[in-house]
Amino acid sequence: MKNDTPQDLLNQTAAASAGQPGTLVPITVAHGDGIGPEIMAATLKVLMAAGARIAPETIEIGEKLYHAGHSSGIAPESWDSLRRTKVFLKAPITTPSGGGYKSLNVTIRKTLGLYANVRPCVSYAPFVATKHPRLDLVIVRENEEDLYAGIEHRQTDEVFQCLKLITRPGCEKIVRYAFEYARANGRKKVTCMSKDNIMKMTDGLFHQVFDEIRVDYPEIAADHMIIDIGAARLATRPELFDVIVTPNLYGDIISDIAAEMTGSVGLAGSANIGEHVAMFEAIHGSAPDIAGKGIANPSGLLLGAVMMLVHIGQPEVAAKIHNAWLCTLEDGVFTADLQGGGVGARSGVPMPFGSMDFADAIIERLGRLPGQFKPVSYQQAPTPQAAPAARPLYVRAPAARKAMVGVDVFVHQATLGADDLAAQLQVSNTAALQLQMITNRGVKVWPGGFPETFCTDHWRCRFVASTDRGAITQRDIVTLLATLTDAGVDVIKTENLCTFDGVKGFALGQGQ
Ligand code: NAD
């Protein structure tokens, strides 16, 4: 086997594709870091041999770019390629540890509006050893918001904060996408997972939107689980699930768990779908521990590429590759991560295969259908992106009637206890705003706090409109802040307390 450079492979891919009927679809390709170049070379070799009609153009991303001073790991000119081709096949990259570097994945997903992260997880028993032979589910993870907004601040000596942002458009887009995906792919049930028993406003919105949208899909079963029991059930009885839709952080965690349960994280691909651009990748990282050895499993990236081919309207090529890949598993052809389990391991087939030999084994089987696995057909499946485009993803509702009824003032101080702090703050009460409550890490410590409650140096002090005022203005808050500042109070930040159409837009303190 000749050692092709990545560019050789791209040229060969384009040349091979040029012989196929239909126009070549431009795609952007990044070879990434660690095992990235090895699995991308293997993937492109299979795509080329299968006759994918693509015209790849390469961009550099990752470590090299970070070290060249691009804090997000991508050069400005690479965005031009992504915005032009609108399709990105990306190998994993290494995010350097330490401050100052932003995650490239998060930057790409958010900058290009890739709101849906779709991660099919399937067990391949008995050929790949797994404790969960009936696992066949798809995790649709919200991809742009939640704690991944990356808005973090150090507020006091002791307290650091990360803002969790959940938006109505974000919820509507991802939940509708999940149902449309289920409908388009013959899936029977969508399960929403959230933690709305604790985060009643943010996760509560996610659950509420799920309940609003599910009624548009009467043929699809729908249920909701709190994420902790949902994750536990997923780990023990994955056959209960079909499509799971969940906010960003939970989706990140449970999709790695589900992928690993199938036998290896190296087996799962993912699609990041936006209204304009889509990105396809493996779910795993750059695996620096095995980089350069030629032993990485290219399956995750290959299955990501299969999703890409469906997306760009080449479902027959996608099915040809997917079926050949299933044949390799049935024939006991494995990479090292799958060694030690499955029928292949017992059948005396020499193991393990390197990344490129594995790719060659797939190529040898192109055109064959699996004997035991159900053959894959993408002919009827609309592309994941096409489905939700059938209706507007989000229509902004008229603005609610908003009234300001108070303000939470966050204070940094480490010397006073809650009662003494309250006494100090009450002196600053204005005609419009009166101190109602103090919490520490969300728990009410005044009035009527418990001496057992541990307090940090970060206090949330709730001032509400005096009873004769009902509503307040920004100027009332400015007056209060001036009074507090004059009294020597170290105010860190404020959050306005508002009602929207008469409904409280803020949570009570724990114990209030
Ligand atoms: P990882 O997914 O790279 O590796 C975890 C374990 O799985 C390792 O033991 C690795 O050898 C194994 N593994 C992963 N992919 C494999 C494959 N294809 N074949 C065989 N074994 C495989 O996770 P990590 O070690 O936590 O992260 C390494 C780097 O990857 C970090 O810099 C991280 O930031 C980055 N990362 C990138 C992406 C991405 O680019 N999409 C995703 C996750 C992590």
Coordinates of C-alpha atoms and ligand atoms in Angstrom, one line a residue:
M1 CA 0.0 0.0 0.0
K2 CA 1.4 3.4 -1.0
N3 CA 1.6 6.1 1.6
D4 CA -0.5 8.8 0.2
T5 CA -0.3 12.3 1.6
P6 CA -3.6 13.9 2.5
Q7 CA -3.5 16.1 -0.6
D8 CA -2.8 13.1 -2.8
L9 CA -5.9 11.5 -1.4
L10 CA -8.0 14.6 -2.0
N11 CA -6.8 14.8 -5.6
Q12 CA -7.6 11.1 -6.1
T13 CA -11.0 11.6 -4.5
A14 CA -11.8 14.5 -6.8
A15 CA -10.4 12.5 -9.8
A16 CA -12.4 9.4 -9.0
S17 CA -15.5 11.4 -8.3
A18 CA -15.1 13.2 -11.6
G19 CA -15.8 10.0 -13.4
Q20 CA -19.1 9.6 -11.7
P21 CA -22.4 10.9 -12.9
G22 CA -23.6 14.1 -11.3
T23 CA -21.8 17.2 -10.2
L24 CA -19.0 17.3 -7.7
V25 CA -20.1 18.8 -4.4
P26 CA -17.5 21.0 -2.8
I27 CA -16.8 20.1 0.8
T28 CA -14.3 21.5 3.3
V29 CA -12.0 19.0 4.9
A30 CA -9.8 19.4 8.0
H31 CA -7.3 16.6 8.9
G32 CA -7.0 17.7 12.6
D33 CA -4.5 16.6 15.2
G34 CA -3.4 13.4 17.0
I35 CA -5.1 10.5 15.2
G36 CA -7.0 13.0 13.0
P37 CA -4.8 12.7 9.9
E38 CA -4.7 8.9 10.1
I39 CA -8.5 8.4 10.3
M40 CA -9.1 11.1 7.7
A41 CA -6.8 9.5 5.3
A42 CA -8.6 6.1 5.8
T43 CA -12.0 7.8 5.5
L44 CA -11.1 9.6 2.3
K45 CA -9.7 6.5 0.8
V46 CA -13.0 4.7 1.4
L47 CA -15.0 7.7 0.0
M48 CA -12.9 7.8 -3.0
A49 CA -13.2 4.1 -3.7
A50 CA -17.0 4.2 -3.2
G51 CA -17.3 7.0 -5.8
A52 CA -18.4 9.8 -3.6
R53 CA -19.0 12.8 -5.9
I54 CA -17.2 15.4 -3.8
A55 CA -14.6 18.1 -4.4
P56 CA -12.8 18.5 -1.1
E57 CA -10.8 21.6 -0.2
T58 CA -8.5 21.4 2.8
I59 CA -8.2 23.9 5.7
E60 CA -5.8 23.8 8.6
I61 CA -7.3 23.9 12.1
G62 CA -6.2 22.9 15.6
E63 CA -3.0 22.8 17.5
K64 CA -0.8 24.4 14.8
L65 CA -3.2 27.3 14.5
Y66 CA -3.5 27.8 18.3
H67 CA 0.2 27.9 18.6
A68 CA 0.4 30.4 15.7
G69 CA -1.7 32.8 17.8
H70 CA -5.2 32.1 16.6
S71 CA -7.0 31.7 20.0
S72 CA -9.9 29.7 18.5
G73 CA -7.6 27.3 16.5
I74 CA -8.8 28.5 13.1
A75 CA -7.4 31.1 10.6
P76 CA -9.7 33.9 9.4
E77 CA -9.5 32.7 5.8
S78 CA -10.7 29.2 6.6
W79 CA -14.1 30.6 7.4
D80 CA -14.4 31.6 3.7
S81 CA -14.1 28.0 2.7
L82 CA -16.6 26.9 5.3
R83 CA -19.1 29.5 4.3
R84 CA -18.6 28.8 0.6
T85 CA -18.9 25.0 0.7
K86 CA -21.4 24.9 3.6
V87 CA -20.3 21.3 4.3
F88 CA -17.4 20.4 6.6
L89 CA -15.8 17.0 7.2
K90 CA -13.7 17.5 10.3
A91 CA -11.2 15.2 12.0
P92 CA -10.8 15.7 15.8
I93 CA -8.4 18.3 17.0
T94 CA -6.5 18.8 20.3
T95 CA -7.4 21.8 22.3
P96 CA -4.3 23.0 24.2
S97 CA -4.9 23.0 27.9
G98 CA -4.5 26.2 29.9
G99 CA -6.2 29.6 29.7
G100 CA -6.4 31.7 26.6
Y101 CA -7.5 29.0 24.2
K102 CA -11.2 28.8 23.1
S103 CA -12.7 25.5 22.0
L104 CA -12.6 25.3 18.2
N105 CA -15.6 23.0 18.2
V106 CA -17.8 25.3 20.2
T107 CA -16.6 28.3 18.2
I108 CA -17.5 26.6 14.9
R109 CA -20.8 25.3 16.1
K110 CA -21.9 28.7 17.4
T111 CA -20.5 30.9 14.7
L112 CA -22.1 28.8 11.9
G113 CA -25.3 28.3 13.8
L114 CA -25.0 24.5 14.0
Y115 CA -27.9 24.1 16.4
A116 CA -28.4 20.3 16.3
N117 CA -25.8 17.7 17.2
V118 CA -27.1 14.3 16.0
R119 CA -25.3 11.2 17.4
P120 CA -26.6 7.8 16.4
C121 CA -25.4 5.1 18.7
V122 CA -25.8 1.5 17.6
S123 CA -24.6 -1.9 19.1
Y124 CA -23.1 -4.3 16.6
A125 CA -23.6 -7.5 18.6
P126 CA -22.5 -10.2 18.4
F127 CA -19.7 -8.9 16.3
V128 CA -18.6 -6.2 18.6
A129 CA -18.7 -7.1 22.3
T130 CA -21.2 -5.1 24.3
K131 CA -23.3 -5.6 27.4
H132 CA -26.2 -3.9 25.5
P133 CA -26.9 -5.8 22.3
R134 CA -30.2 -4.0 21.7
L135 CA -28.9 -0.5 21.8
D136 CA -30.0 1.5 18.8
L137 CA -30.8 5.1 19.6
V138 CA -30.1 8.7 18.4
I139 CA -29.1 11.5 20.7
V140 CA -30.2 14.9 19.4
R141 CA -28.2 17.4 21.5
E142 CA -28.8 21.1 21.6
N143 CA -25.5 22.5 20.3
E144 CA -25.3 26.2 20.9
E145 CA -26.3 27.3 24.3
D146 CA -26.7 26.1 27.9
L147 CA -23.5 26.3 30.0
Y148 CA -21.5 26.2 26.7
A149 CA -22.3 29.9 26.1
G150 CA -18.8 30.2 27.8
I151 CA -19.9 33.3 29.8
E152 CA -17.9 32.9 33.0
H153 CA -16.8 35.4 35.7
R154 CA -14.9 35.3 38.9
Q155 CA -17.1 37.3 41.2
T156 CA -15.5 37.3 44.6
D157 CA -12.4 35.8 46.3
E158 CA -14.4 32.5 46.7
V159 CA -17.0 32.4 44.0
F160 CA -16.8 31.7 40.2
Q161 CA -19.8 31.8 38.0
C162 CA -20.8 30.2 34.6
L163 CA -24.1 31.5 33.0
K164 CA -26.5 28.9 31.8
L165 CA -28.5 30.4 28.9
I166 CA -31.5 28.5 27.6
T167 CA -33.5 30.3 25.0
R168 CA -37.0 29.8 23.5
P169 CA -35.6 29.8 19.9
G170 CA -32.9 27.4 20.9
C171 CA -35.4 25.0 22.5
E172 CA -37.9 25.3 19.7
K173 CA -35.3 24.6 17.0
I174 CA -33.8 21.6 18.7
V175 CA -37.1 20.0 19.8
R176 CA -38.7 20.4 16.4
Y177 CA -35.5 19.0 14.8
A178 CA -35.7 15.9 17.0
F179 CA -39.3 15.2 16.0
E180 CA -38.7 15.9 12.3
Y181 CA -35.6 13.6 12.5
A182 CA -37.7 10.9 14.1
R183 CA -40.5 11.2 11.5
A184 CA -38.0 11.3 8.6
N185 CA -36.0 8.3 9.9
G186 CA -38.9 6.0 11.0
R187 CA -38.2 6.4 14.7
K188 CA -41.1 5.8 17.0
K189 CA -40.4 7.7 20.2
V190 CA -38.7 11.0 21.3
T191 CA -37.6 11.3 25.0
C192 CA -36.8 14.7 26.4
M193 CA -34.3 14.7 29.2
S194 CA -33.9 17.8 31.5
K195 CA -33.4 18.7 35.1
D196 CA -36.5 20.9 35.4
N197 CA -37.2 19.7 39.0
I198 CA -34.2 21.9 40.0
M199 CA -33.8 24.4 37.2
K200 CA -37.4 25.3 36.8
M201 CA -36.9 28.3 34.5
T202 CA -34.1 27.2 32.2
D203 CA -34.7 23.4 31.9
G204 CA -38.3 24.1 32.7
L205 CA -38.5 26.1 29.4
F206 CA -36.9 23.2 27.5
H207 CA -39.5 20.7 28.9
Q208 CA -42.4 23.2 28.3
V209 CA -41.3 23.7 24.6
F210 CA -41.1 19.9 24.3
D211 CA -44.7 19.6 25.5
E212 CA -45.8 22.3 23.2
I213 CA -44.2 20.8 20.1
R214 CA -44.9 17.1 20.7
V215 CA -48.6 17.6 19.9
D216 CA -47.7 18.3 16.3
Y217 CA -46.4 14.7 16.0
P218 CA -49.2 12.5 17.2
E219 CA -47.8 9.4 15.5
I220 CA -44.6 9.7 17.6
A221 CA -44.6 8.7 21.2
A222 CA -43.1 11.3 23.5
D223 CA -42.0 11.3 27.1
H224 CA -39.9 13.2 29.6
M225 CA -37.3 12.0 32.1
I226 CA -35.3 13.9 34.6
I227 CA -31.7 13.6 33.3
D228 CA -30.3 11.7 36.3
I229 CA -32.8 8.8 36.1
G230 CA -32.8 9.1 32.3
A231 CA -29.0 8.7 32.2
A232 CA -29.2 5.8 34.7
R233 CA -31.8 4.0 32.5
L234 CA -29.8 4.7 29.4
A235 CA -26.8 3.0 31.0
T236 CA -28.8 0.0 32.1
R237 CA -31.8 -0.4 29.7
P238 CA -30.9 1.5 26.5
E239 CA -33.5 -0.4 24.6
L240 CA -36.1 1.9 26.3
F241 CA -34.9 4.7 24.1
D242 CA -35.2 5.7 20.4
V243 CA -34.5 9.4 20.0
I244 CA -33.4 11.5 23.0
V245 CA -33.5 15.3 22.8
T246 CA -31.6 17.2 25.6
P247 CA -29.7 20.4 26.3
N248 CA -26.1 20.7 25.5
L249 CA -24.2 19.6 28.6
Y250 CA -26.4 16.5 29.3
G251 CA -26.3 15.6 25.6
D252 CA -22.5 15.8 25.6
I253 CA -22.2 13.5 28.6
I254 CA -24.9 10.9 27.7
S255 CA -23.8 10.6 24.0
D256 CA -20.3 9.6 25.1
I257 CA -21.8 7.1 27.5
A258 CA -24.1 5.6 24.9
A259 CA -21.3 5.5 22.3
E260 CA -19.0 3.7 24.7
M261 CA -21.7 1.2 25.6
T262 CA -21.8 0.1 22.0
G263 CA -18.2 -1.2 22.3
S264 CA -16.0 1.9 21.7
V265 CA -16.2 5.7 21.4
G266 CA -14.4 5.0 18.1
L267 CA -17.6 3.7 16.5
A268 CA -19.8 6.8 16.6
G269 CA -20.1 9.6 14.1
S270 CA -22.0 12.8 14.4
A271 CA -23.7 15.5 12.4
N272 CA -23.8 19.1 13.5
I273 CA -26.7 20.6 11.5
G274 CA -27.4 24.3 11.0
E275 CA -29.8 26.2 8.7
H276 CA -26.9 27.1 6.4
V277 CA -23.9 24.9 7.1
A278 CA -23.4 21.3 8.4
M279 CA -20.4 19.7 10.0
F280 CA -19.6 16.0 10.2
E281 CA -17.2 14.3 12.5
A282 CA -16.4 11.4 14.9
I283 CA -17.6 11.9 18.4
H284 CA -14.3 11.1 20.0
G285 CA -11.2 13.3 20.4
S286 CA -7.7 13.3 18.9
A287 CA -6.6 10.4 21.1
P288 CA -3.0 11.6 21.6
D289 CA -2.2 8.4 23.5
I290 CA -2.4 6.4 20.2
A291 CA -1.6 9.1 17.7
G292 CA 1.0 8.2 15.0
K293 CA 0.7 4.4 15.5
G294 CA -1.7 3.8 12.7
I295 CA -4.0 1.8 14.9
A296 CA -7.0 4.2 15.5
N297 CA -10.4 3.1 14.5
P298 CA -11.6 5.3 11.6
S299 CA -15.2 4.1 11.9
G300 CA -16.5 7.2 13.8
L301 CA -15.3 9.6 11.2
L302 CA -16.4 7.3 8.4
L303 CA -19.9 7.1 9.8
G304 CA -19.8 10.9 10.1
A305 CA -18.9 11.0 6.4
V306 CA -21.8 8.6 5.6
M307 CA -24.1 11.1 7.3
M308 CA -22.5 13.8 5.2
L309 CA -23.2 11.9 2.0
V310 CA -26.8 11.6 2.9
H311 CA -26.9 15.3 3.6
I312 CA -25.4 16.3 0.3
G313 CA -27.8 14.0 -1.6
Q314 CA -25.7 10.9 -2.3
P315 CA -27.6 8.4 -0.3
E316 CA -26.7 5.5 -2.6
V317 CA -22.9 6.1 -1.9
A318 CA -23.7 6.5 1.8
A319 CA -25.5 3.1 1.9
K320 CA -22.8 1.4 -0.2
I321 CA -20.1 2.4 2.4
H322 CA -22.2 1.7 5.4
N323 CA -23.1 -1.8 4.2
A324 CA -19.5 -2.6 3.3
W325 CA -18.5 -1.4 6.8
L326 CA -21.1 -3.6 8.4
C327 CA -19.7 -6.5 6.3
T328 CA -16.2 -5.9 7.7
L329 CA -17.5 -6.2 11.3
E330 CA -19.4 -9.4 10.3
D331 CA -16.1 -10.8 8.9
G332 CA -14.3 -10.1 12.2
V333 CA -12.2 -7.3 10.9
F334 CA -11.4 -5.0 13.8
T335 CA -9.1 -2.2 14.9
A336 CA -7.3 -2.5 18.2
D337 CA -9.9 -0.7 20.3
L338 CA -12.4 -3.5 19.6
Q339 CA -9.9 -6.3 20.3
G340 CA -10.9 -8.8 23.0
G341 CA -14.5 -9.1 22.3
G342 CA -17.1 -10.1 19.7
V343 CA -17.4 -13.0 17.3
G344 CA -14.4 -11.8 15.3
A345 CA -12.1 -12.1 18.3
R346 CA -13.0 -15.7 18.7
S347 CA -12.9 -16.6 15.0
G348 CA -9.2 -16.7 14.7
V349 CA -9.1 -13.8 12.3
P350 CA -5.7 -12.1 12.7
M351 CA -6.2 -9.0 14.8
P352 CA -6.0 -6.1 15.1
F353 CA -6.1 -4.2 11.8
G354 CA -4.5 -0.9 11.4
S355 CA -6.5 2.2 10.3
M356 CA -5.5 1.9 6.6
D357 CA -5.8 -1.9 6.5
F358 CA -9.3 -1.5 8.0
A359 CA -10.1 1.0 5.2
D360 CA -8.8 -1.4 2.6
A361 CA -11.0 -4.2 4.1
I362 CA -14.1 -1.9 3.7
I363 CA -13.1 -1.1 0.2
E364 CA -12.8 -4.9 -0.6
R365 CA -16.4 -5.3 0.5
L366 CA -18.0 -2.3 -1.3
G367 CA -21.1 -3.6 -3.2
R368 CA -21.7 -6.3 -0.6
L369 CA -24.7 -6.4 1.7
P370 CA -24.3 -7.6 5.3
G371 CA -25.7 -11.1 6.0
Q372 CA -26.7 -10.7 9.6
F373 CA -27.1 -7.0 10.2
K374 CA -30.0 -5.4 8.5
P375 CA -28.7 -3.8 5.3
V376 CA -28.8 0.0 5.4
S377 CA -30.8 2.0 2.9
Y378 CA -30.8 5.7 2.8
Q379 CA -32.8 6.0 -0.5
Q380 CA -36.0 7.1 1.2
A381 CA -34.6 9.0 4.0
P382 CA -34.7 12.8 3.4
T383 CA -31.6 14.5 4.6
P384 CA -31.8 15.5 8.2
Q385 CA -31.5 19.2 7.2
A386 CA -34.2 19.1 4.6
A387 CA -36.8 17.9 7.1
P388 CA -37.1 20.9 9.5
A389 CA -36.7 23.3 6.6
A390 CA -40.2 22.4 5.5
R391 CA -41.6 24.8 8.1
P392 CA -40.1 27.9 9.7
L393 CA -37.8 26.9 12.5
Y394 CA -38.7 29.7 14.8
V395 CA -41.2 32.6 14.6
R396 CA -40.7 35.3 17.2
A397 CA -43.9 35.9 19.3
P398 CA -45.1 39.4 20.1
A399 CA -43.2 40.9 23.1
A400 CA -44.8 40.2 26.5
R401 CA -45.9 43.1 28.8
K402 CA -42.9 43.5 31.1
A403 CA -42.9 45.1 34.5
M404 CA -39.9 45.6 36.8
V405 CA -40.8 44.7 40.4
G406 CA -37.4 44.5 42.1
V407 CA -33.7 43.8 41.8
D408 CA -31.3 41.2 43.1
V409 CA -28.1 43.0 44.2
F410 CA -25.0 40.7 44.4
V411 CA -22.6 41.7 47.1
H412 CA -19.0 40.7 47.9
Q413 CA -18.2 40.7 51.6
A414 CA -16.6 38.3 54.0
T415 CA -16.7 39.9 57.4
L416 CA -20.4 40.1 58.3
G417 CA -22.9 37.4 59.0
A418 CA -26.3 37.4 57.3
D419 CA -28.1 39.3 60.1
D420 CA -25.5 42.0 60.3
L421 CA -25.3 42.3 56.5
A422 CA -29.1 42.7 56.4
A423 CA -28.9 45.5 59.1
Q424 CA -26.3 47.3 57.0
L425 CA -28.3 47.0 53.8
Q426 CA -31.6 48.0 55.4
V427 CA -30.2 51.4 56.1
S428 CA -29.9 51.8 52.3
N429 CA -33.6 51.0 51.7
T430 CA -35.1 53.7 49.4
A431 CA -38.6 54.9 49.1
A432 CA -39.0 52.6 46.1
L433 CA -37.0 49.5 47.1
Q434 CA -36.9 47.5 50.3
L435 CA -34.6 44.6 51.3
Q436 CA -36.8 41.4 51.2
M437 CA -34.3 38.5 51.4
I438 CA -30.7 37.5 51.4
T439 CA -29.5 34.2 50.0
N440 CA -26.0 32.6 49.9
R441 CA -25.4 30.1 47.1
G442 CA -29.2 30.3 46.5
V443 CA -30.3 29.4 50.1
K444 CA -32.2 31.9 52.1
V445 CA -30.0 33.1 55.1
W446 CA -32.1 36.1 56.0
P447 CA -34.7 36.5 57.4
G448 CA -34.8 33.4 59.5
G449 CA -31.6 31.7 58.3
F450 CA -30.1 28.7 60.0
P451 CA -26.7 29.0 61.7
E452 CA -25.8 25.6 60.1
T453 CA -25.9 27.0 56.6
F454 CA -22.3 27.5 55.3
C455 CA -21.9 31.0 53.8
T456 CA -19.3 32.2 51.2
D457 CA -18.3 35.8 50.5
H458 CA -21.0 36.1 47.8
W459 CA -24.5 37.3 48.8
R460 CA -27.6 37.8 46.7
C461 CA -29.7 40.6 48.3
R462 CA -33.2 40.9 46.9
F463 CA -34.8 44.3 47.0
V464 CA -38.5 44.5 46.0
A465 CA -40.8 47.4 45.2
S466 CA -42.3 49.0 48.2
T467 CA -45.9 47.9 48.6
D468 CA -47.2 51.4 47.6
R469 CA -45.2 51.3 44.4
G470 CA -45.9 47.9 42.8
A471 CA -43.5 48.5 39.8
I472 CA -40.1 50.3 39.7
T473 CA -37.9 51.9 37.1
Q474 CA -34.2 51.6 36.2
R475 CA -33.7 55.0 37.9
D476 CA -35.0 53.5 41.2
I477 CA -32.3 50.9 40.9
V478 CA -29.7 53.5 40.1
T479 CA -30.7 55.4 43.2
L480 CA -30.5 52.2 45.3
L481 CA -27.0 51.4 43.9
A482 CA -25.8 55.0 44.7
T483 CA -27.1 54.6 48.3
L484 CA -25.4 51.2 48.7
T485 CA -22.1 52.5 47.2
D486 CA -22.2 55.5 49.6
A487 CA -22.6 53.0 52.4
G488 CA -19.5 51.2 51.3
V489 CA -21.2 48.0 50.0
D490 CA -19.2 46.2 47.3
V491 CA -21.8 45.5 44.7
I492 CA -20.7 42.9 42.1
K493 CA -23.7 42.9 39.8
T494 CA -27.5 43.2 39.7
E495 CA -30.3 41.2 38.1
N496 CA -33.6 42.9 37.4
L497 CA -36.7 41.2 38.7
C498 CA -39.5 41.4 36.1
T499 CA -42.9 40.0 35.4
F500 CA -43.8 39.0 31.9
D501 CA -47.6 39.3 31.2
G502 CA -48.0 39.2 35.0
V503 CA -45.9 36.0 35.4
K504 CA -42.8 36.1 37.6
G505 CA -39.6 35.9 35.6
F506 CA -37.4 34.9 38.5
A507 CA -37.1 32.0 40.9
L508 CA -37.7 32.2 44.6
G509 CA -34.8 31.7 47.0
Q510 CA -34.4 28.1 48.3
G511 CA -36.3 28.2 51.6
Q512 CA -38.1 31.4 50.7
Ligands
NAD1 P1 -10.4 11.0 23.2 O1 -11.8 10.8 22.6 O2 -9.4 11.6 22.2 O3 -9.8 9.6 23.8 C1 -10.4 8.9 24.8 C2 -9.9 7.4 24.7 O4 -10.6 6.8 23.6 C3 -8.5 7.3 24.5 O5 -8.0 6.2 25.3 C4 -8.3 7.0 23.1 O6 -7.2 6.3 22.7 C5 -9.6 6.3 22.7 N1 -10.0 6.6 21.4 C6 -10.6 7.7 20.9 N2 -10.9 7.6 19.6 C7 -10.4 6.4 19.2 C8 -10.4 5.8 18.0 N3 -10.9 6.4 16.8 N4 -9.8 4.6 17.9 C9 -9.4 4.0 19.0 N5 -9.4 4.5 20.2 C10 -9.9 5.7 20.3 O7 -10.6 11.9 24.5 P2 -9.5 12.7 25.3 O8 -8.3 11.9 25.5 O9 -10.2 13.2 26.5 O10 -9.2 14.0 24.5 C11 -8.0 14.1 23.7 C12 -8.0 15.5 23.0 O11 -9.1 15.5 22.0 C13 -8.2 16.7 23.9 O12 -7.4 17.7 23.5 C14 -9.7 17.1 23.6 O13 -9.8 18.5 23.8 C15 -9.8 16.7 22.2 N6 -11.2 16.5 21.8 C16 -11.6 16.9 20.5 C17 -12.8 16.6 20.0 C18 -13.1 17.0 18.6 O14 -12.3 17.6 18.0 N7 -14.4 16.8 18.2 C19 -13.8 15.9 20.8 C20 -13.4 15.5 22.1 C21 -12.1 15.7 22.6

